[in-house]
Tab-separated table of C-alpha atoms in Angstrom:
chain	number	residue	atom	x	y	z
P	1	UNK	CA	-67.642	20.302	-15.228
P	2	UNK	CA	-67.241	19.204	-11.895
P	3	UNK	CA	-64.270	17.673	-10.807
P	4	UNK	CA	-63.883	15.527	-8.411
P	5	UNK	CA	-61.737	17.031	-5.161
P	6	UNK	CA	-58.786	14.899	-4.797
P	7	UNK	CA	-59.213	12.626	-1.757
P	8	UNK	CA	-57.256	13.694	1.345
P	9	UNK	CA	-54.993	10.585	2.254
P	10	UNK	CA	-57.151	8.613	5.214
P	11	UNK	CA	-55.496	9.137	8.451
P	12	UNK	CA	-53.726	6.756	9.468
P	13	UNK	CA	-55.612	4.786	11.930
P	14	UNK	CA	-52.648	1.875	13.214
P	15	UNK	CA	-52.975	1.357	16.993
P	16	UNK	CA	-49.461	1.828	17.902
P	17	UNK	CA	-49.946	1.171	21.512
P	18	UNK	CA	-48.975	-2.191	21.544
P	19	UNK	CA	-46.320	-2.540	19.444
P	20	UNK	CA	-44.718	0.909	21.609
P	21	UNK	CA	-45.556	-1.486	24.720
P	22	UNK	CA	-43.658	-4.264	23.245
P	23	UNK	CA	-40.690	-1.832	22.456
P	24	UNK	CA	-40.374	-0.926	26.077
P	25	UNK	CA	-40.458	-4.685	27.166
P	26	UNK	CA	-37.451	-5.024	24.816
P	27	UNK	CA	-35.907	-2.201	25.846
P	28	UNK	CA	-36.006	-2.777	29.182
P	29	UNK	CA	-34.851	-6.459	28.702
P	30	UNK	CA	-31.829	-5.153	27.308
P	31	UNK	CA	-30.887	-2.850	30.301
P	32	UNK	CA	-31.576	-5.259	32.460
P	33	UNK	CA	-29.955	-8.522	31.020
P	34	UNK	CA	-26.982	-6.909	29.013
P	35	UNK	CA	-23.766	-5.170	30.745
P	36	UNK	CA	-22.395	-2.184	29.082
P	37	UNK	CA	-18.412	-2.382	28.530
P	38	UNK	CA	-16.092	0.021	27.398
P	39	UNK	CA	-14.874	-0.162	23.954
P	40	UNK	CA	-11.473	-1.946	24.099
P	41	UNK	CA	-8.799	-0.978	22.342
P	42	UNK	CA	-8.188	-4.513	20.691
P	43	UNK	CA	-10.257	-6.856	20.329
P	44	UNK	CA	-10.237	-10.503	22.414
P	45	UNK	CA	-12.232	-13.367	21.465
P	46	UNK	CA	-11.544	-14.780	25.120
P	47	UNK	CA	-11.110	-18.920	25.422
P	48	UNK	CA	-13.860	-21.324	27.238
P	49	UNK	CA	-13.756	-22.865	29.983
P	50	UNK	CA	-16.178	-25.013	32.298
P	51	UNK	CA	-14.379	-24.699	35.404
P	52	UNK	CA	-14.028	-20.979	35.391
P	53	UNK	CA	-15.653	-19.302	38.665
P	54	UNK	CA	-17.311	-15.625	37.882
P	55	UNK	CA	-15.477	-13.100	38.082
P	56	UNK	CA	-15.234	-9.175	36.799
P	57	UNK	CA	-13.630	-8.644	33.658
P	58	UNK	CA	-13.279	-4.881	33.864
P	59	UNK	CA	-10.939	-2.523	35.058
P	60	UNK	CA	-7.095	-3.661	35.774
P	61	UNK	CA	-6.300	-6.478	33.692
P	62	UNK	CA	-3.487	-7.533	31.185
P	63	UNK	CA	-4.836	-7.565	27.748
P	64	UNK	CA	-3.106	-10.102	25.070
P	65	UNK	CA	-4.247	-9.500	21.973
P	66	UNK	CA	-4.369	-12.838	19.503
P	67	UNK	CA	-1.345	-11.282	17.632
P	68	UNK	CA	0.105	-10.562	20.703
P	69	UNK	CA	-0.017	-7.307	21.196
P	70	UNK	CA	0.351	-6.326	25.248
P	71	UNK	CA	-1.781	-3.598	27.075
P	72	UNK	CA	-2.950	-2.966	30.657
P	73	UNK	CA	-5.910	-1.416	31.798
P	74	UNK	CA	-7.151	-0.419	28.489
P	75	UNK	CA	-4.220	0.947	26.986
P	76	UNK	CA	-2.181	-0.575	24.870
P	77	UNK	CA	1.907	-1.023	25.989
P	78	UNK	CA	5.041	-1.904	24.811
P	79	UNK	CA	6.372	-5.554	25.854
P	80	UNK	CA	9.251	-3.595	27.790
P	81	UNK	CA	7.145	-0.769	29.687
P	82	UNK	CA	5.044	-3.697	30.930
P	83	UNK	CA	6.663	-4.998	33.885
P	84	UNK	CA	7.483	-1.657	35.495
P	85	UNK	CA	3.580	-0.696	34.783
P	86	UNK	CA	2.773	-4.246	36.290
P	87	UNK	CA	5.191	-3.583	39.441
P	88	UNK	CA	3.304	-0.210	40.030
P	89	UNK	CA	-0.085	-1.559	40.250
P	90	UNK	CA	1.088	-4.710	42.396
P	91	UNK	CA	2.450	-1.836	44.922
P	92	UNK	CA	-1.121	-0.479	45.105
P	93	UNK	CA	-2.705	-3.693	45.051
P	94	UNK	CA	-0.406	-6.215	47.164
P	95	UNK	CA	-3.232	-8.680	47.511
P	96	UNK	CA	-5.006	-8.665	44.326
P	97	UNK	CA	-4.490	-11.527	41.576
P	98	UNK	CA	-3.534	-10.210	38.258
P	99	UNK	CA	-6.597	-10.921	35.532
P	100	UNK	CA	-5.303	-11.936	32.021
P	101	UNK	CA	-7.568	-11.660	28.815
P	102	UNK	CA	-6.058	-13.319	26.495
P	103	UNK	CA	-6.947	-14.562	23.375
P	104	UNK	CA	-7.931	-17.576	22.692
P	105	UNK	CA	-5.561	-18.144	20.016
P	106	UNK	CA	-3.023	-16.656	20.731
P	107	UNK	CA	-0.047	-19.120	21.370
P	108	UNK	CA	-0.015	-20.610	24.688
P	109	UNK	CA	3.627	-19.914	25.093
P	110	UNK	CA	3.372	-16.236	24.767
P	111	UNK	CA	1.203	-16.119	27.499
P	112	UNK	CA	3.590	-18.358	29.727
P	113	UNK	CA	6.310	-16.215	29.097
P	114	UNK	CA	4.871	-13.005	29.668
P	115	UNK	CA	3.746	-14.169	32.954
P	116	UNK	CA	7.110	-15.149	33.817
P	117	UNK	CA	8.306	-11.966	32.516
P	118	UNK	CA	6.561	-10.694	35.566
P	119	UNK	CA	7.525	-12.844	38.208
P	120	UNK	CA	10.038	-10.286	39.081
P	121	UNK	CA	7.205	-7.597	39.365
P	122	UNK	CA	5.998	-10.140	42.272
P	123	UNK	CA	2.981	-11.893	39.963
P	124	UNK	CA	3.167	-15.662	40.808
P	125	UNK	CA	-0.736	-15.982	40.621
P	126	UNK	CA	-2.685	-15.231	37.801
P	127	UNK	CA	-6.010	-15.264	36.838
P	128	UNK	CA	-6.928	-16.339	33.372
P	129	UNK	CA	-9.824	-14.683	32.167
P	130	UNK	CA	-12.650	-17.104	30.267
P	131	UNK	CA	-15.948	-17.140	29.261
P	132	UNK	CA	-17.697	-19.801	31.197
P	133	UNK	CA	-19.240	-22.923	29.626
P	134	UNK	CA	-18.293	-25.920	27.432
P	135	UNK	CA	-15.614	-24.968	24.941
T	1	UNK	CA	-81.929	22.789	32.860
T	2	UNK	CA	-79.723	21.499	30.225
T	3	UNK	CA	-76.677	19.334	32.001
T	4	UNK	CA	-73.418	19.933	29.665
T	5	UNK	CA	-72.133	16.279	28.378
T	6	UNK	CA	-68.312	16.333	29.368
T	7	UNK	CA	-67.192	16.452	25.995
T	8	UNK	CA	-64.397	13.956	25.478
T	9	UNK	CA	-60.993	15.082	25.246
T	10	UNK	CA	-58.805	14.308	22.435
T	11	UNK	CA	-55.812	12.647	23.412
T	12	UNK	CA	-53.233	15.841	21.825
T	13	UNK	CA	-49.747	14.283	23.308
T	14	UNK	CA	-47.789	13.300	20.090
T	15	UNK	CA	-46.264	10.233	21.173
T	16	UNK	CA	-44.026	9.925	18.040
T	17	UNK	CA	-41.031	11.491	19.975
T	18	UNK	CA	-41.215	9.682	22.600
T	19	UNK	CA	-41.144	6.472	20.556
T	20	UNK	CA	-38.092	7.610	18.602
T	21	UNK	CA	-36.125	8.524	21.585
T	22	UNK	CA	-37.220	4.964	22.869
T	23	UNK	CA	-35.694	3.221	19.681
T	24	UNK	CA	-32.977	5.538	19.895
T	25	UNK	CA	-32.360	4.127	23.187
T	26	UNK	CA	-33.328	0.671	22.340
T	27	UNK	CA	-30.601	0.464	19.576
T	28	UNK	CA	-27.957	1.633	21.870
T	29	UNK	CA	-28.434	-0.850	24.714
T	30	UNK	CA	-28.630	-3.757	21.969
T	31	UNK	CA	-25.618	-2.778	20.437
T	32	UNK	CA	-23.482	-1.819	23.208
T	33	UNK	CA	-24.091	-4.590	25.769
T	34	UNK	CA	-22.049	-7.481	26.012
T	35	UNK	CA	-23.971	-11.145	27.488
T	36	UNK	CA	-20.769	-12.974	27.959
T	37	UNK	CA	-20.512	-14.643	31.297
T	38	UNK	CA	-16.958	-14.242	32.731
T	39	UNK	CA	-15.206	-16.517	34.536
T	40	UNK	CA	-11.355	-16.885	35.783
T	41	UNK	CA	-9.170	-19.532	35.800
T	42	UNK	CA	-6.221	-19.410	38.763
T	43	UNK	CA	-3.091	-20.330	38.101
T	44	UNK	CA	0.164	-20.665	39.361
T	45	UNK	CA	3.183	-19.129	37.322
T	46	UNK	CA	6.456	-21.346	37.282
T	47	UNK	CA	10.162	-20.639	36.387
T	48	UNK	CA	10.822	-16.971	34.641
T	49	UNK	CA	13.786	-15.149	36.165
T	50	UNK	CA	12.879	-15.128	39.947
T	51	UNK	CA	12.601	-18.848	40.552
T	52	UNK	CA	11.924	-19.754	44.072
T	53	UNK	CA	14.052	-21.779	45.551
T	54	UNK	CA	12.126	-23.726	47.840
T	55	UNK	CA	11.780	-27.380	47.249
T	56	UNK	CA	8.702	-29.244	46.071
T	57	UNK	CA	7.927	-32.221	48.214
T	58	UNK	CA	6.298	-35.009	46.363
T	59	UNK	CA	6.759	-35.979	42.872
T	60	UNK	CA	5.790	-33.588	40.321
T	61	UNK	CA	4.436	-34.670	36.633
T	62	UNK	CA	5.294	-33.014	33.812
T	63	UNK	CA	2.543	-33.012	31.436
T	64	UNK	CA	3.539	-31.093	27.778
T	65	UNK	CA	0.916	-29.853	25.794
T	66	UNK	CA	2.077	-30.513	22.057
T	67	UNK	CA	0.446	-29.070	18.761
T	68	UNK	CA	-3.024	-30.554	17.678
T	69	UNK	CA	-3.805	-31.277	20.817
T	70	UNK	CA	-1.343	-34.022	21.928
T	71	UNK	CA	-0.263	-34.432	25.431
T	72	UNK	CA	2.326	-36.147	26.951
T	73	UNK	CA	2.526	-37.263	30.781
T	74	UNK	CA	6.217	-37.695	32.083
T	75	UNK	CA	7.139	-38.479	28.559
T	76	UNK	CA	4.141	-41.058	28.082
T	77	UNK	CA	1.295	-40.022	25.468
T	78	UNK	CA	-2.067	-39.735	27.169
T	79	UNK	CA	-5.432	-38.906	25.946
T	80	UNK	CA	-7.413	-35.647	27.305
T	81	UNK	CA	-10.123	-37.591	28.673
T	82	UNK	CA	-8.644	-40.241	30.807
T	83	UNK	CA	-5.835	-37.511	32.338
T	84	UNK	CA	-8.171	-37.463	35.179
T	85	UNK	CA	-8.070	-40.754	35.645
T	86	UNK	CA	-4.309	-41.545	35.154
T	87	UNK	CA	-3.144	-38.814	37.713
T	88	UNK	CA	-4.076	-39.314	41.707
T	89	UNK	CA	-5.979	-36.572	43.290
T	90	UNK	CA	-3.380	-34.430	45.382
T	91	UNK	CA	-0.655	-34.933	42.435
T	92	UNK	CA	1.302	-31.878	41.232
T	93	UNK	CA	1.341	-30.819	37.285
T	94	UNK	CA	3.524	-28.697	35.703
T	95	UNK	CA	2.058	-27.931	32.425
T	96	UNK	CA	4.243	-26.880	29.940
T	97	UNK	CA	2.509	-25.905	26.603
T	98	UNK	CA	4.694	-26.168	23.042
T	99	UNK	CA	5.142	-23.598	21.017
T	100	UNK	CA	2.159	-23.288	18.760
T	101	UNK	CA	-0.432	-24.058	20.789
T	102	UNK	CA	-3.427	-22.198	21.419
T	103	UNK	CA	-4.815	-20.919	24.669
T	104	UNK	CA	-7.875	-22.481	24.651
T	105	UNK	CA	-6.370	-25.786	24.278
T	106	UNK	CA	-4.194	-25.427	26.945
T	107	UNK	CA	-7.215	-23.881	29.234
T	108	UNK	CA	-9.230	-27.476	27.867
T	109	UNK	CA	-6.605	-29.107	30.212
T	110	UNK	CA	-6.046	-26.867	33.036
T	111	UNK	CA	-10.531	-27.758	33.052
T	112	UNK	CA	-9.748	-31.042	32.943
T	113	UNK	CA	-6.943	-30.868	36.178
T	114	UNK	CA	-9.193	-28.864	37.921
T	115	UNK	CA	-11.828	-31.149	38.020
T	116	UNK	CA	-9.609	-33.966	39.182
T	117	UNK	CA	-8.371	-31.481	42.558
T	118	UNK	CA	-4.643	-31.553	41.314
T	119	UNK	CA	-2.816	-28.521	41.644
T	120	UNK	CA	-1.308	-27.334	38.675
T	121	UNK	CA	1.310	-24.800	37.776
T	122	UNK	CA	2.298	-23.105	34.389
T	123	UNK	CA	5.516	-23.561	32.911
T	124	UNK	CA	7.397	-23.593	29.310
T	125	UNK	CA	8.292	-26.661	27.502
T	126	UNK	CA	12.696	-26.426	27.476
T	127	UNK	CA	13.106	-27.334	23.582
């Protein structure tokens, strides 16, 4: 008896051309559009505002975390290194406002007087860090 | 004379690499960027240790932020959308948030001041 030779599995014949094409659109839509940050060390959900003008939320800024945890530039501090750390960088950067990210729900107050914890360290202007659009 | 055909080549690049190192790379760039448009708001920082002695000409308001959203203009209670309207333009705020209220409500204000051109600085609420 003959049997029959088992059928070799039909090669697969899906054009995969476009959907690689469509893939590349993506991916290049997502270089182009997004902006990579570092990972921070906590995480800040930051408040809205509509009046906010653009500015760069990297690099040296004062991180308050919604439980209100302190850090600067990434790292996170204690509430009493802070103003000496603050006082260093305002000696390399005379001119430069100091950014805040804080959270958005973390108590008002604690911001407030954490700024004026710093006054001495020569911050009188801050600026508040927001994502812009209607709250 | 028999003319060879040119026999057709057979397209022998495997492309499946190069579409997993795309995904690979696709995944990453949707993961790790961030879309949110930042902004900053400037402020001025009031009272602390090293107050500044110089005098403030003009008459200052006093507006306290309160919890759930409650404000209060030189001791009068006001609503957040006619504070634009009850304060002249070149007017002075000191806003002085309560304890227990969150940033965001307190940066819903300083929007507000801002868009009526009154200069504003921070402060704390004396209990």
């Amino acid at each position: 008896m003959k049997l029959p030779s088992p059928k070799r599995p039909a090669r697969s014949d899906i054009d995969m051309v476009p959907m690689i094409n469509f893939a590349f659109l993506l991916l290049i839509f997502f270089m182009l559009a997004g902006t990579l940050v570092p990972a921070q060390k906590m995480p800040i959900d930051p408040p809205r505002s509509a009046q906010a003008t653009p500015a760069d939320p990297s690099g040296n800024v004062l991180l308050v975390a919604e439980d209100g945890r302190v850090g600067f530039a990434g790292e996170l501090l204690l509430e009493s290194e802070l103003p000496a750390r603050i006082a260093q960088w305002r000696k390399e950067h005379p001119q430069e406002p100091l950014r805040v990210k804080a959270d958005a729900a973390v108590d008002a107050t604690r911001v407030i007087q954490l700024l004026q914890s710093l006054r001495a360290a020569g911050i009188e202007h801050v600026s508040l860090l927001a994502a812009r659009g209607a709250p | 004379m028999r003319i060879a055909r040119p026999t057709r080549r057979k397209n022998s690049i495997v492309i499946t690499s190069l579409v997993d190192v795309m995904f690979v790379l696709l995944f990453f760039f949707m993961l790790a960027s961030s879309y949110l448009d930042w902004g900053a708001v400037d402020v001025n920082i009031g009272g602390g240790e090293s107050r500044s002695a110089l005098p403030v000409p003009g008459h200052v308001h006093q507006l306290q932020l309160l919890p759930g959203a409650q404000l209060r203009l030189d001791g009068k209670t006001v609503v957040l959308s006619q504070l634009a309207s009850t304060l002249e333009r070149d007017a002075r705020v000191i806003v002085q948030p309560q304890a227990g209220v969150p940033l965001q409500d307190m940066i819903s204000v300083i929007d507000q001041l801002k868009a009526a051109g009154v200069s504003l600085t921070l402060g704390r609420a004396t209990p």
